[in-house]
Amino acid sequence: MTLPCHHQFHADCIRPWLKQQGLQATCPICKLRVFA
């Protein structure tokens, strides 16, 4: 799965992260907001 910042993650890894973060989710690497 590729985030808007172009960092790539396995879907099974990033989905729980995004769910936990909600609408304020950020990339775990660069902290760019996923949902602008």
PDB file of C-alpha atoms in Angstrom, residues 1-31:
ATOM      1  CA  MET A   1       0.000   0.000   0.000  1.00  0.00           C
ATOM      2  CA  THR A   2       1.419   3.378  -0.995  1.00  0.00           C
ATOM      3  CA  LEU A   3       0.590   6.477   1.022  1.00  0.00           C
ATOM      4  CA  PRO A   4       0.288   9.971  -0.537  1.00  0.00           C
ATOM      5  CA  CYS A   5       3.916  10.649   0.492  1.00  0.00           C
ATOM      6  CA  HIS A   6       4.958   7.628  -1.634  1.00  0.00           C
ATOM      7  CA  HIS A   7       6.173   5.548   1.311  1.00  0.00           C
ATOM      8  CA  GLN A   8       5.129   1.919   0.883  1.00  0.00           C
ATOM      9  CA  PHE A   9       3.913  -0.517   3.533  1.00  0.00           C
ATOM     10  CA  HIS A  10       2.413  -3.989   3.619  1.00  0.00           C
ATOM     11  CA  ALA A  11      -1.363  -3.496   3.833  1.00  0.00           C
ATOM     12  CA  ASP A  12      -1.582  -5.773   6.896  1.00  0.00           C
ATOM     13  CA  CYS A  13       0.928  -3.518   8.666  1.00  0.00           C
ATOM     14  CA  ILE A  14      -0.403  -0.078   7.789  1.00  0.00           C
ATOM     15  CA  ARG A  15      -4.162  -0.701   8.055  1.00  0.00           C
ATOM     16  CA  PRO A  16      -4.153  -1.095  11.866  1.00  0.00           C
ATOM     17  CA  TRP A  17      -1.978   2.028  12.133  1.00  0.00           C
ATOM     18  CA  LEU A  18      -4.402   4.062  10.010  1.00  0.00           C
ATOM     19  CA  LYS A  19      -7.408   2.717  11.899  1.00  0.00           C
ATOM     20  CA  GLN A  20      -5.826   3.620  15.244  1.00  0.00           C
ATOM     21  CA  GLN A  21      -4.884   7.124  14.073  1.00  0.00           C
ATOM     22  CA  GLY A  22      -8.265   7.867  12.478  1.00  0.00           C
ATOM     23  CA  LEU A  23      -8.694  10.989  10.357  1.00  0.00           C
ATOM     24  CA  GLN A  24      -5.508  12.452  11.864  1.00  0.00           C
ATOM     25  CA  ALA A  25      -3.425   9.557  10.499  1.00  0.00           C
ATOM     26  CA  THR A  26       0.128  10.345   9.461  1.00  0.00           C
ATOM     27  CA  CYS A  27       2.827   8.366   7.689  1.00  0.00           C
ATOM     28  CA  PRO A  28       4.897   6.484  10.309  1.00  0.00           C
ATOM     29  CA  ILE A  29       8.089   7.529   8.502  1.00  0.00           C
ATOM     30  CA  CYS A  30       7.707  11.185   7.504  1.00  0.00           C
ATOM     31  CA  LYS A  31       4.587  12.177   9.493  1.00  0.00           C
TER      32      LYS A  31
END
